[in-house]
PDB file of C-alpha atoms and ligand atoms in Angstrom:
ATOM      1  CA  MET A 517       8.656  -6.477  15.742  1.00 60.00           C
ATOM      2  CA  ILE A 518      11.180  -8.655  17.597  1.00 63.00           C
ATOM      3  CA  ASN A 519      14.436  -6.960  18.675  1.00 61.00           C
ATOM      4  CA  THR A 520      17.541  -9.112  19.273  1.00 58.00           C
ATOM      5  CA  LEU A 521      19.672  -8.052  22.241  1.00 52.00           C
ATOM      6  CA  THR A 522      23.103  -9.405  22.998  1.00 52.00           C
ATOM      7  CA  PHE A 523      24.867  -8.629  26.272  1.00 48.00           C
ATOM      8  CA  VAL A 524      27.502 -10.182  28.506  1.00 49.00           C
ATOM      9  CA  ASP A 525      26.359 -11.780  31.742  1.00 51.00           C
ATOM     10  CA  GLY A 526      29.035 -13.323  33.995  1.00 55.00           C
ATOM     11  CA  GLY A 527      31.464 -13.515  31.081  1.00 55.00           C
ATOM     12  CA  VAL A 528      28.909 -15.288  28.867  1.00 52.00           C
ATOM     13  CA  ALA A 529      27.334 -13.657  25.803  1.00 51.00           C
ATOM     14  CA  VAL A 530      23.562 -13.879  26.164  1.00 46.00           C
ATOM     15  CA  THR A 531      21.037 -13.241  23.423  1.00 51.00           C
ATOM     16  CA  GLU A 532      17.534 -12.137  24.330  1.00 55.00           C
ATOM     17  CA  LEU A 533      14.534 -11.259  22.228  1.00 58.00           C
ATOM     18  CA  GLU A 534      12.191  -8.460  23.117  1.00 68.00           C
ATOM     19  CA  ARG A 535       8.847  -7.605  21.574  1.00 70.00           C
ATOM     20  CA  VAL A 536       8.762  -4.046  20.213  1.00 74.00           C
ATOM     21  CA  PRO A 537       5.404  -2.385  19.459  1.00 70.00           C
ATOM     22  CA  PRO A 538       4.929  -1.425  15.773  1.00 72.00           C
ATOM     23  CA  GLY A 539       6.336   2.003  14.903  1.00 74.00           C
ATOM     24  CA  VAL A 540       8.679   2.084  17.925  1.00 78.00           C
ATOM     25  CA  ASP A 541      12.450   2.481  17.412  1.00 83.00           C
ATOM     26  CA  PRO A 542      14.036   0.051  19.930  1.00 84.00           C
ATOM     27  CA  ASN A 543      17.270   2.078  19.888  1.00 85.00           C
ATOM     28  CA  VAL A 544      15.787   5.321  21.212  1.00 88.00           C
ATOM     29  CA  PRO A 545      14.666   5.637  24.848  1.00 90.00           C
ATOM     30  CA  SER A 546      11.216   7.105  25.474  1.00 91.00           C
ATOM     31  CA  SER A 547      10.415   9.281  28.482  1.00 92.00           C
ATOM     32  CA  ALA A 548       7.229   7.317  29.164  1.00 93.00           C
ATOM     33  CA  ARG A 549       9.043   3.957  29.208  1.00 94.00           C
ATOM     34  CA  VAL A 550      12.056   5.201  31.226  1.00 93.00           C
ATOM     35  CA  TYR A 551       9.608   6.605  33.792  1.00 95.00           C
ATOM     36  CA  ASP A 552       7.693   3.308  33.772  1.00 95.00           C
ATOM     37  CA  TYR A 553      10.923   1.392  34.476  1.00 96.00           C
ATOM     38  CA  LEU A 554      11.861   3.747  37.342  1.00 96.00           C
ATOM     39  CA  LEU A 555       8.383   3.219  38.812  1.00 96.00           C
ATOM     40  CA  GLY A 556       8.907  -0.552  38.655  1.00 95.00           C
ATOM     41  CA  GLY A 557       6.676  -1.168  35.602  1.00 94.00           C
ATOM     42  CA  LYS A 558       7.059  -3.712  32.802  1.00 92.00           C
ATOM     43  CA  ASP A 559       6.222  -1.517  29.785  1.00 90.00           C
ATOM     44  CA  ASN A 560       9.808  -0.680  28.817  1.00 92.00           C
ATOM     45  CA  LEU A 561      12.603  -1.830  26.522  1.00 93.00           C
ATOM     46  CA  ALA A 562      16.293  -2.602  27.064  1.00 93.00           C
ATOM     47  CA  VAL A 563      17.241   0.846  25.727  1.00 92.00           C
ATOM     48  CA  ASP A 564      15.052   2.505  28.380  1.00 92.00           C
ATOM     49  CA  ARG A 565      16.437   0.349  31.193  1.00 95.00           C
ATOM     50  CA  ALA A 566      20.017   1.122  30.092  1.00 93.00           C
ATOM     51  CA  PHE A 567      19.255   4.869  30.105  1.00 92.00           C
ATOM     52  CA  ALA A 568      17.665   4.679  33.570  1.00 94.00           C
ATOM     53  CA  ASP A 569      20.444   2.481  34.968  1.00 95.00           C
ATOM     54  CA  ARG A 570      23.060   5.036  33.863  1.00 93.00           C
ATOM     55  CA  LEU A 571      21.067   7.731  35.650  1.00 94.00           C
ATOM     56  CA  LEU A 572      20.723   5.544  38.760  1.00 96.00           C
ATOM     57  CA  ALA A 573      24.511   5.016  38.763  1.00 94.00           C
ATOM     58  CA  VAL A 574      25.075   8.742  39.359  1.00 94.00           C
ATOM     59  CA  ALA A 575      21.787   9.480  41.163  1.00 94.00           C
ATOM     60  CA  PRO A 576      20.745   6.366  43.119  1.00 94.00           C
ATOM     61  CA  ASP A 577      17.743   8.295  44.491  1.00 94.00           C
ATOM     62  CA  ALA A 578      16.221   8.735  41.005  1.00 95.00           C
ATOM     63  CA  ARG A 579      13.835   5.833  41.586  1.00 96.00           C
ATOM     64  CA  THR A 580      12.693   7.246  44.943  1.00 94.00           C
ATOM     65  CA  THR A 581      12.224  10.689  43.399  1.00 96.00           C
ATOM     66  CA  THR A 582      10.231   9.231  40.501  1.00 96.00           C
ATOM     67  CA  ARG A 583       7.907   7.411  42.902  1.00 96.00           C
ATOM     68  CA  ALA A 584       7.602  10.601  44.958  1.00 96.00           C
ATOM     69  CA  ASN A 585       6.597  12.426  41.767  1.00 97.00           C
ATOM     70  CA  ARG A 586       3.813   9.932  41.102  1.00 97.00           C
ATOM     71  CA  ALA A 587       2.661  10.192  44.738  1.00 97.00           C
ATOM     72  CA  PHE A 588       2.634  14.003  44.358  1.00 98.00           C
ATOM     73  CA  LEU A 589       0.332  13.657  41.331  1.00 98.00           C
ATOM     74  CA  VAL A 590      -2.050  11.466  43.351  1.00 98.00           C
ATOM     75  CA  ARG A 591      -2.139  13.926  46.297  1.00 98.00           C
ATOM     76  CA  ALA A 592      -2.617  16.892  43.940  1.00 98.00           C
ATOM     77  CA  VAL A 593      -5.589  15.249  42.159  1.00 98.00           C
ATOM     78  CA  ARG A 594      -7.155  14.213  45.475  1.00 98.00           C
ATOM     79  CA  LEU A 595      -6.801  17.773  46.804  1.00 98.00           C
ATOM     80  CA  MET A 596      -8.301  19.306  43.653  1.00 98.00           C
ATOM     81  CA  ALA A 597     -11.225  16.857  43.803  1.00 98.00           C
ATOM     82  CA  LYS A 598     -11.778  17.707  47.471  1.00 98.00           C
ATOM     83  CA  LEU A 599     -11.775  21.394  46.501  1.00 98.00           C
ATOM     84  CA  GLY A 600     -14.623  20.684  44.082  1.00 98.00           C
ATOM     85  CA  ILE A 601     -12.848  20.134  40.735  1.00 98.00           C
ATOM     86  CA  ARG A 602     -14.873  17.657  38.692  1.00 98.00           C
ATOM     87  CA  GLN A 603     -13.004  17.668  35.356  1.00 98.00           C
ATOM     88  CA  PHE A 604      -9.329  16.916  34.800  1.00 98.00           C
ATOM     89  CA  ILE A 605      -6.964  17.107  31.832  1.00 98.00           C
ATOM     90  CA  ASP A 606      -3.815  15.033  32.370  1.00 98.00           C
ATOM     91  CA  LEU A 607      -1.157  16.365  29.968  1.00 98.00           C
ATOM     92  CA  GLY A 608       1.670  13.841  29.535  1.00 97.00           C
ATOM     93  CA  THR A 609      -0.179  10.825  30.946  1.00 96.00           C
ATOM     94  CA  GLY A 610       2.644   8.280  30.842  1.00 95.00           C
ATOM     95  CA  MET A 611       2.183   4.505  30.949  1.00 94.00           C
ATOM     96  CA  PRO A 612      -0.644   3.353  33.204  1.00 90.00           C
ATOM     97  CA  ALA A 613       0.331   3.578  36.869  1.00 92.00           C
ATOM     98  CA  SER A 614      -1.824   2.792  39.851  1.00 91.00           C
ATOM     99  CA  PRO A 615      -3.737   4.611  41.107  1.00 95.00           C
ATOM    100  CA  SER A 616      -4.515   6.440  37.888  1.00 94.00           C
ATOM    101  CA  VAL A 617      -5.908   9.972  37.787  1.00 96.00           C
ATOM    102  CA  HIS A 618      -9.477   8.829  37.198  1.00 94.00           C
ATOM    103  CA  GLU A 619      -9.313   6.263  40.002  1.00 94.00           C
ATOM    104  CA  VAL A 620      -8.259   9.012  42.414  1.00 97.00           C
ATOM    105  CA  ALA A 621     -10.848  11.514  41.119  1.00 97.00           C
ATOM    106  CA  HIS A 622     -13.616   8.901  41.122  1.00 95.00           C
ATOM    107  CA  GLY A 623     -12.717   8.041  44.726  1.00 96.00           C
ATOM    108  CA  ILE A 624     -14.114  11.502  45.567  1.00 97.00           C
ATOM    109  CA  ASP A 625     -16.806  11.732  42.871  1.00 97.00           C
ATOM    110  CA  PRO A 626     -17.482   8.920  40.363  1.00 95.00           C
ATOM    111  CA  SER A 627     -19.002  11.408  37.924  1.00 96.00           C
ATOM    112  CA  ALA A 628     -15.723  13.365  37.500  1.00 97.00           C
ATOM    113  CA  SER A 629     -14.470  13.603  33.876  1.00 97.00           C
ATOM    114  CA  VAL A 630     -10.877  12.795  32.989  1.00 96.00           C
ATOM    115  CA  VAL A 631      -9.100  13.336  29.647  1.00 96.00           C
ATOM    116  CA  TYR A 632      -5.673  11.770  29.221  1.00 95.00           C
ATOM    117  CA  VAL A 633      -3.378  13.477  26.680  1.00 97.00           C
ATOM    118  CA  ASP A 634      -0.022  12.185  25.457  1.00 96.00           C
ATOM    119  CA  TYR A 635       1.863  12.342  22.165  1.00 95.00           C
ATOM    120  CA  ASP A 636       3.306   8.853  22.492  1.00 93.00           C
ATOM    121  CA  PRO A 637       1.121   6.434  20.479  1.00 90.00           C
ATOM    122  CA  VAL A 638       1.999   3.494  22.733  1.00 89.00           C
ATOM    123  CA  VAL A 639       0.956   5.470  25.832  1.00 92.00           C
ATOM    124  CA  CYS A 640      -2.325   6.339  24.099  1.00 90.00           C
ATOM    125  CA  LEU A 641      -2.935   2.715  23.173  1.00 87.00           C
ATOM    126  CA  HIS A 642      -2.465   1.680  26.806  1.00 87.00           C
ATOM    127  CA  ALA A 643      -4.646   4.565  27.955  1.00 84.00           C
ATOM    128  CA  GLU A 644      -7.427   3.553  25.598  1.00 82.00           C
ATOM    129  CA  VAL A 645      -7.345  -0.054  26.736  1.00 79.00           C
ATOM    130  CA  LEU A 646      -6.656   0.334  30.439  1.00 70.00           C
ATOM    131  CA  LEU A 647      -7.651   3.836  31.475  1.00 62.00           C
ATOM    132  CA  SER A 648     -10.655   4.756  29.408  1.00 58.00           C
ATOM    133  CA  SER A 649     -13.063   2.846  31.573  1.00 64.00           C
ATOM    134  CA  GLY A 650     -16.400   4.489  31.107  1.00 75.00           C
ATOM    135  CA  GLU A 651     -18.100   7.341  29.431  1.00 79.00           C
ATOM    136  CA  ASN A 652     -16.473  10.097  31.476  1.00 93.00           C
ATOM    137  CA  VAL A 653     -12.855   8.997  30.850  1.00 93.00           C
ATOM    138  CA  THR A 654     -11.089   9.281  27.511  1.00 93.00           C
ATOM    139  CA  SER A 655      -7.659   9.416  25.901  1.00 93.00           C
ATOM    140  CA  VAL A 656      -6.423  11.805  23.193  1.00 95.00           C
ATOM    141  CA  GLN A 657      -3.161  11.682  21.243  1.00 96.00           C
ATOM    142  CA  ALA A 658      -1.851  15.259  20.978  1.00 97.00           C
ATOM    143  CA  ASP A 659       1.297  17.321  21.465  1.00 97.00           C
ATOM    144  CA  ILE A 660       1.003  19.751  24.368  1.00 97.00           C
ATOM    145  CA  ARG A 661       3.437  22.113  22.616  1.00 97.00           C
ATOM    146  CA  ARG A 662       0.433  22.936  20.438  1.00 97.00           C
ATOM    147  CA  PRO A 663      -2.168  23.819  23.094  1.00 97.00           C
ATOM    148  CA  GLY A 664      -4.754  24.659  20.431  1.00 97.00           C
ATOM    149  CA  SER A 665      -4.704  21.048  19.236  1.00 97.00           C
ATOM    150  CA  VAL A 666      -5.687  19.946  22.742  1.00 98.00           C
ATOM    151  CA  ILE A 667      -8.125  22.761  23.565  1.00 97.00           C
ATOM    152  CA  LYS A 668     -10.040  22.357  20.298  1.00 97.00           C
ATOM    153  CA  ASP A 669      -9.987  18.555  20.178  1.00 98.00           C
ATOM    154  CA  PRO A 670     -13.610  17.328  19.889  1.00 97.00           C
ATOM    155  CA  GLU A 671     -13.039  14.499  22.365  1.00 95.00           C
ATOM    156  CA  VAL A 672     -11.588  16.955  24.907  1.00 97.00           C
ATOM    157  CA  ASN A 673     -14.607  19.213  24.425  1.00 97.00           C
ATOM    158  CA  ARG A 674     -17.000  16.282  24.739  1.00 96.00           C
ATOM    159  CA  LEU A 675     -15.892  15.814  28.357  1.00 96.00           C
ATOM    160  CA  ILE A 676     -14.512  19.209  29.400  1.00 98.00           C
ATOM    161  CA  ASP A 677     -16.703  22.276  29.870  1.00 98.00           C
ATOM    162  CA  PHE A 678     -14.194  25.140  29.821  1.00 97.00           C
ATOM    163  CA  SER A 679     -16.715  27.513  31.412  1.00 97.00           C
ATOM    164  CA  GLU A 680     -16.320  25.449  34.620  1.00 97.00           C
ATOM    165  CA  PRO A 681     -13.119  24.999  36.677  1.00 98.00           C
ATOM    166  CA  VAL A 682     -10.662  22.449  35.315  1.00 98.00           C
ATOM    167  CA  GLY A 683      -7.871  20.555  37.059  1.00 98.00           C
ATOM    168  CA  LEU A 684      -4.945  20.747  34.621  1.00 98.00           C
ATOM    169  CA  LEU A 685      -2.070  18.343  35.286  1.00 98.00           C
ATOM    170  CA  MET A 686       1.376  19.032  33.869  1.00 98.00           C
ATOM    171  CA  VAL A 687       3.209  16.561  36.058  1.00 98.00           C
ATOM    172  CA  GLY A 688       6.662  15.494  34.910  1.00 97.00           C
ATOM    173  CA  VAL A 689       6.147  16.848  31.401  1.00 97.00           C
ATOM    174  CA  LEU A 690       7.229  20.501  31.081  1.00 98.00           C
ATOM    175  CA  HIS A 691      10.942  19.616  31.281  1.00 96.00           C
ATOM    176  CA  PHE A 692      10.397  18.000  27.864  1.00 95.00           C
ATOM    177  CA  VAL A 693       9.521  21.439  26.454  1.00 96.00           C
ATOM    178  CA  THR A 694      12.610  23.458  25.525  1.00 95.00           C
ATOM    179  CA  ASP A 695      12.987  27.202  26.155  1.00 96.00           C
ATOM    180  CA  GLU A 696      12.670  27.769  22.374  1.00 96.00           C
ATOM    181  CA  GLU A 697       9.289  26.022  22.519  1.00 96.00           C
ATOM    182  CA  ASP A 698       8.135  28.605  25.112  1.00 97.00           C
ATOM    183  CA  PRO A 699       6.799  26.578  28.062  1.00 98.00           C
ATOM    184  CA  ALA A 700       5.462  29.731  29.808  1.00 98.00           C
ATOM    185  CA  GLY A 701       3.552  30.660  26.657  1.00 97.00           C
ATOM    186  CA  LEU A 702       1.963  27.242  26.398  1.00 97.00           C
ATOM    187  CA  VAL A 703       0.939  27.220  30.082  1.00 98.00           C
ATOM    188  CA  GLY A 704      -0.529  30.695  29.459  1.00 97.00           C
ATOM    189  CA  GLU A 705      -2.544  29.435  26.490  1.00 97.00           C
ATOM    190  CA  PHE A 706      -4.152  26.727  28.594  1.00 98.00           C
ATOM    191  CA  ALA A 707      -4.716  29.222  31.430  1.00 97.00           C
ATOM    192  CA  ASP A 708      -6.390  31.674  29.034  1.00 96.00           C
ATOM    193  CA  ARG A 709      -8.941  29.006  28.194  1.00 96.00           C
ATOM    194  CA  MET A 710      -9.643  27.999  31.793  1.00 97.00           C
ATOM    195  CA  ALA A 711     -12.334  29.388  34.118  1.00 97.00           C
ATOM    196  CA  GLY A 712     -11.590  31.068  37.445  1.00 96.00           C
ATOM    197  CA  GLY A 713     -11.195  28.496  40.218  1.00 97.00           C
ATOM    198  CA  SER A 714      -9.318  26.140  37.871  1.00 98.00           C
ATOM    199  CA  HIS A 715      -6.207  24.512  39.300  1.00 98.00           C
ATOM    200  CA  LEU A 716      -2.850  23.619  37.757  1.00 98.00           C
ATOM    201  CA  ALA A 717      -0.452  20.983  39.125  1.00 98.00           C
ATOM    202  CA  ILE A 718       3.110  21.149  37.859  1.00 98.00           C
ATOM    203  CA  SER A 719       6.168  19.079  38.648  1.00 98.00           C
ATOM    204  CA  HIS A 720       9.522  19.637  37.022  1.00 98.00           C
ATOM    205  CA  ALA A 721      13.083  18.244  36.952  1.00 97.00           C
ATOM    206  CA  MET A 722      15.251  20.783  38.728  1.00 97.00           C
ATOM    207  CA  ALA A 723      18.508  22.477  37.804  1.00 97.00           C
ATOM    208  CA  GLU A 724      19.336  22.088  41.525  1.00 96.00           C
ATOM    209  CA  SER A 725      19.835  18.326  40.880  1.00 96.00           C
ATOM    210  CA  ALA A 726      23.426  17.028  41.059  1.00 95.00           C
ATOM    211  CA  PRO A 727      25.461  18.134  37.999  1.00 95.00           C
ATOM    212  CA  GLU A 728      26.306  14.470  37.255  1.00 95.00           C
ATOM    213  CA  ALA A 729      22.602  13.573  37.103  1.00 94.00           C
ATOM    214  CA  ARG A 730      21.868  16.452  34.731  1.00 94.00           C
ATOM    215  CA  ALA A 731      24.871  15.588  32.560  1.00 92.00           C
ATOM    216  CA  GLN A 732      23.922  11.892  32.425  1.00 90.00           C
ATOM    217  CA  TRP A 733      20.361  12.752  31.435  1.00 87.00           C
ATOM    218  CA  SER A 734      21.498  15.145  28.711  1.00 85.00           C
ATOM    219  CA  ALA A 735      24.008  12.653  27.321  1.00 82.00           C
ATOM    220  CA  GLY A 736      21.314   9.952  27.243  1.00 76.00           C
ATOM    221  CA  THR A 737      18.891  12.109  25.256  1.00 77.00           C
ATOM    222  CA  ALA A 738      21.486  13.699  22.937  1.00 72.00           C
ATOM    223  CA  ASN A 739      20.317  11.685  19.914  1.00 70.00           C
ATOM    224  CA  SER A 740      16.692  11.486  20.944  1.00 71.00           C
ATOM    225  CA  PRO A 741      13.869  13.625  19.580  1.00 72.00           C
ATOM    226  CA  THR A 742      12.898  14.332  23.207  1.00 76.00           C
ATOM    227  CA  GLN A 743      15.177  16.991  24.654  1.00 85.00           C
ATOM    228  CA  SER A 744      15.028  17.823  28.361  1.00 90.00           C
ATOM    229  CA  THR A 745      15.583  21.114  30.158  1.00 95.00           C
ATOM    230  CA  PHE A 746      16.248  21.108  33.883  1.00 96.00           C
ATOM    231  CA  ARG A 747      14.985  24.458  35.250  1.00 98.00           C
ATOM    232  CA  SER A 748      15.810  26.392  38.400  1.00 98.00           C
ATOM    233  CA  HIS A 749      13.332  27.092  41.181  1.00 98.00           C
ATOM    234  CA  ALA A 750      12.889  30.654  39.879  1.00 98.00           C
ATOM    235  CA  GLU A 751      12.344  29.432  36.292  1.00 98.00           C
ATOM    236  CA  VAL A 752       9.680  26.918  37.328  1.00 98.00           C
ATOM    237  CA  LEU A 753       7.961  29.544  39.489  1.00 98.00           C
ATOM    238  CA  ALA A 754       7.814  31.757  36.386  1.00 97.00           C
ATOM    239  CA  LEU A 755       5.864  29.003  34.579  1.00 98.00           C
ATOM    240  CA  LEU A 756       3.201  29.336  37.289  1.00 97.00           C
ATOM    241  CA  ASP A 757       2.753  33.044  36.653  1.00 95.00           C
ATOM    242  CA  GLY A 758      -0.895  34.062  37.142  1.00 94.00           C
ATOM    243  CA  PHE A 759      -1.632  31.176  39.509  1.00 97.00           C
ATOM    244  CA  GLU A 760      -1.929  31.645  43.247  1.00 97.00           C
ATOM    245  CA  LEU A 761       0.169  28.865  44.769  1.00 98.00           C
ATOM    246  CA  LEU A 762      -1.433  26.724  47.446  1.00 98.00           C
ATOM    247  CA  ASP A 763       0.684  25.952  50.520  1.00 97.00           C
ATOM    248  CA  PRO A 764       3.509  24.978  50.685  1.00 97.00           C
ATOM    249  CA  GLY A 765       4.315  26.515  47.267  1.00 98.00           C
ATOM    250  CA  LEU A 766       6.924  25.014  44.939  1.00 98.00           C
ATOM    251  CA  VAL A 767       8.892  22.410  46.915  1.00 97.00           C
ATOM    252  CA  PRO A 768      10.504  18.994  46.306  1.00 96.00           C
ATOM    253  CA  VAL A 769       7.640  16.636  45.420  1.00 97.00           C
ATOM    254  CA  GLN A 770       8.276  14.414  48.449  1.00 95.00           C
ATOM    255  CA  ASP A 771       7.698  17.424  50.737  1.00 94.00           C
ATOM    256  CA  TRP A 772       4.462  18.652  49.131  1.00 97.00           C
ATOM    257  CA  ARG A 773       1.616  17.995  51.617  1.00 97.00           C
ATOM    258  CA  ASN A 774       3.128  14.642  52.497  1.00 94.00           C
ATOM    259  CA  ASP A 775       2.286  13.197  55.903  1.00 87.00           C
ATOM    260  CA  GLU A 776       4.108   9.941  55.241  1.00 82.00           C
ATOM    261  CA  LEU A 777       7.519   9.111  56.665  1.00 74.00           C
ATOM    262  CA  PRO A 778      10.344  11.142  55.073  1.00 74.00           C
ATOM    263  CA  LEU A 779      11.622   9.508  51.900  1.00 77.00           C
ATOM    264  CA  PHE A 780      15.053  11.037  52.385  1.00 77.00           C
ATOM    265  CA  PRO A 781      15.354  10.544  56.161  1.00 70.00           C
ATOM    266  CA  ASP A 782      18.912  11.750  56.635  1.00 72.00           C
ATOM    267  CA  ASP A 783      18.063  15.124  55.053  1.00 73.00           C
ATOM    268  CA  THR A 784      20.504  14.566  52.173  1.00 80.00           C
ATOM    269  CA  PRO A 785      19.193  16.542  49.192  1.00 83.00           C
ATOM    270  CA  PRO A 786      18.215  14.171  46.357  1.00 89.00           C
ATOM    271  CA  ARG A 787      20.720  14.016  43.521  1.00 94.00           C
ATOM    272  CA  PHE A 788      17.818  13.832  41.090  1.00 95.00           C
ATOM    273  CA  ARG A 789      15.355  16.483  42.235  1.00 96.00           C
ATOM    274  CA  ILE A 790      11.807  17.135  41.076  1.00 97.00           C
ATOM    275  CA  ASP A 791       9.812  20.028  42.561  1.00 98.00           C
ATOM    276  CA  GLY A 792       6.039  20.351  42.448  1.00 98.00           C
ATOM    277  CA  ALA A 793       3.326  22.909  43.109  1.00 98.00           C
ATOM    278  CA  VAL A 794      -0.410  23.404  42.746  1.00 98.00           C
ATOM    279  CA  GLY A 795      -1.771  26.806  41.780  1.00 98.00           C
ATOM    280  CA  ARG A 796      -5.255  28.252  41.544  1.00 98.00           C
ATOM    281  CA  LEU A 797      -6.518  30.648  38.897  1.00 97.00           C
ATOM    282  CA  GLY A 798      -8.347  33.675  40.229  1.00 89.00           C
ATOM    283  CA  ARG A 799     -11.740  34.812  38.988  1.00 68.00           C
ATOM    284  CA  ARG A 800     -11.629  35.489  35.249  1.00 58.00           C
ATOM    285  CA  THR A 801     -13.573  35.102  32.040  1.00 50.00           C
ATOM    286  CA  ALA A 802     -12.659  31.858  30.304  1.00 48.00           C
ATOM    287  CA  GLY A 803     -12.650  31.491  26.678  1.00 48.00           C
ATOM    288  CA  ARG A 804      -9.917  32.776  24.371  1.00 45.00           C
ATOM    289  CA  GLY A 805      -8.102  29.694  23.082  1.00 42.00           C
ATOM    290  CA  ASP A 806      -5.249  30.431  20.685  1.00 44.00           C
ATOM    291  CA  ASP A 807      -4.159  28.571  17.590  1.00 45.00           C
ATOM    292  CA  ARG A 808      -0.780  27.117  18.274  1.00 56.00           C
TER     293      ARG A 808
HETATM  294  C1  SAM B1452       7.740  11.265  32.825  1.00 51.76           C
HETATM  295  S1  SAM B1452       6.214  10.844  32.096  1.00 51.76           S
HETATM  296  C2  SAM B1452       5.097  11.532  33.288  1.00 51.76           C
HETATM  297  C3  SAM B1452       3.835  10.719  33.473  1.00 51.76           C
HETATM  298  C4  SAM B1452       2.827  11.269  34.491  1.00 51.76           C
HETATM  299  N1  SAM B1452       2.420  12.626  34.149  1.00 51.76           N
HETATM  300  C5  SAM B1452       3.378  11.274  35.881  1.00 51.76           C
HETATM  301  O1  SAM B1452       3.958  12.290  36.282  1.00 51.76           O
HETATM  302  O2  SAM B1452       3.268  10.265  36.590  1.00 51.76           O
HETATM  303  C6  SAM B1452       6.132  12.088  30.795  1.00 51.76           C
HETATM  304  C7  SAM B1452       5.059  11.820  29.773  1.00 51.76           C
HETATM  305  O3  SAM B1452       4.891  13.031  29.008  1.00 51.76           O
HETATM  306  C8  SAM B1452       4.738  12.679  27.646  1.00 51.76           C
HETATM  307  N2  SAM B1452       5.139  13.854  26.830  1.00 51.76           N
HETATM  308  C9  SAM B1452       6.360  14.429  26.751  1.00 51.76           C
HETATM  309  N3  SAM B1452       6.337  15.489  25.923  1.00 51.76           N
HETATM  310  C10 SAM B1452       5.056  15.596  25.460  1.00 51.76           C
HETATM  311  C11 SAM B1452       4.401  16.469  24.563  1.00 51.76           C
HETATM  312  N4  SAM B1452       5.062  17.472  23.949  1.00 51.76           N
HETATM  313  N5  SAM B1452       3.087  16.292  24.315  1.00 51.76           N
HETATM  314  C12 SAM B1452       2.413  15.263  24.900  1.00 51.76           C
HETATM  315  N6  SAM B1452       2.987  14.384  25.766  1.00 51.76           N
HETATM  316  C13 SAM B1452       4.300  14.546  26.047  1.00 51.76           C
HETATM  317  C14 SAM B1452       5.619  11.464  27.437  1.00 51.76           C
HETATM  318  O4  SAM B1452       5.225  10.701  26.315  1.00 51.76           O
HETATM  319  C15 SAM B1452       5.406  10.728  28.769  1.00 51.76           C
HETATM  320  O5  SAM B1452       4.330   9.820  28.677  1.00 51.76           O
END
């Protein structure tokens, strides 16, 4: 589908055409495409760029924080792989970004298995074409608010042996699960299915962000099917219940095991803040798996 856009540039009305994938509403921003735009990608529409630009107007660090979130994901996967994890489930994959989870995992062990899971059909299409490069990498379209649909998916079970430790990634996705949808319960359902020694990486948009950034985000998603919930440090810690947090615990993503130069050198707290943590499951018997 071709979408016609008209905007004013230097006092002149300009009309532009943009190609919209089938089944996509060009008037509704998508979290995957907004994130892609903030990362500097090209897989986004005017509606996504407008949403992100309004956020950047009140939180100019949002782009830096988004990149720091992606870098956190890369460091978390590399650490898990170094700790011996050989199978990963990436819940809320997003548009392809480099390096991808399987590139990082395969840098440590090329035989590692990676399953990408997202509910956005366009993300899944990209994942199938660009990410699923080989027999031990696959992509599944599913909604993580129904953990059973992921845990029981035949393609997930083709690559993931739940009797062995799993690296579960919930990076930049749980803030799209509302309190009514019970994010702690859904994390618990995945944890119940995972073997001792499994690891969970979480990152989350924080209630400690500037009020203007939170308000802008909420206003931008008011008419969207994707609602966001910024949670406090204590609320995000509660989502990690049952996991033993690796050092340094739940901290802003740019500070999590990051040896690079400070991203926020003058120590000003980011106006758009995302915190991240990696936790380890203790010894347990895997295997319940609920129907949700
Ligand atoms: C902000 S992106 C994060 C991408 C990647 N995890 C990262 O941190 O670099 C969030 C992704 O989660 C996906 N998502 C949001 N809610 C979801 C749900 N209930 N089930 C599956 N995917 C979801 C969106 O489609 C989007 O691709």
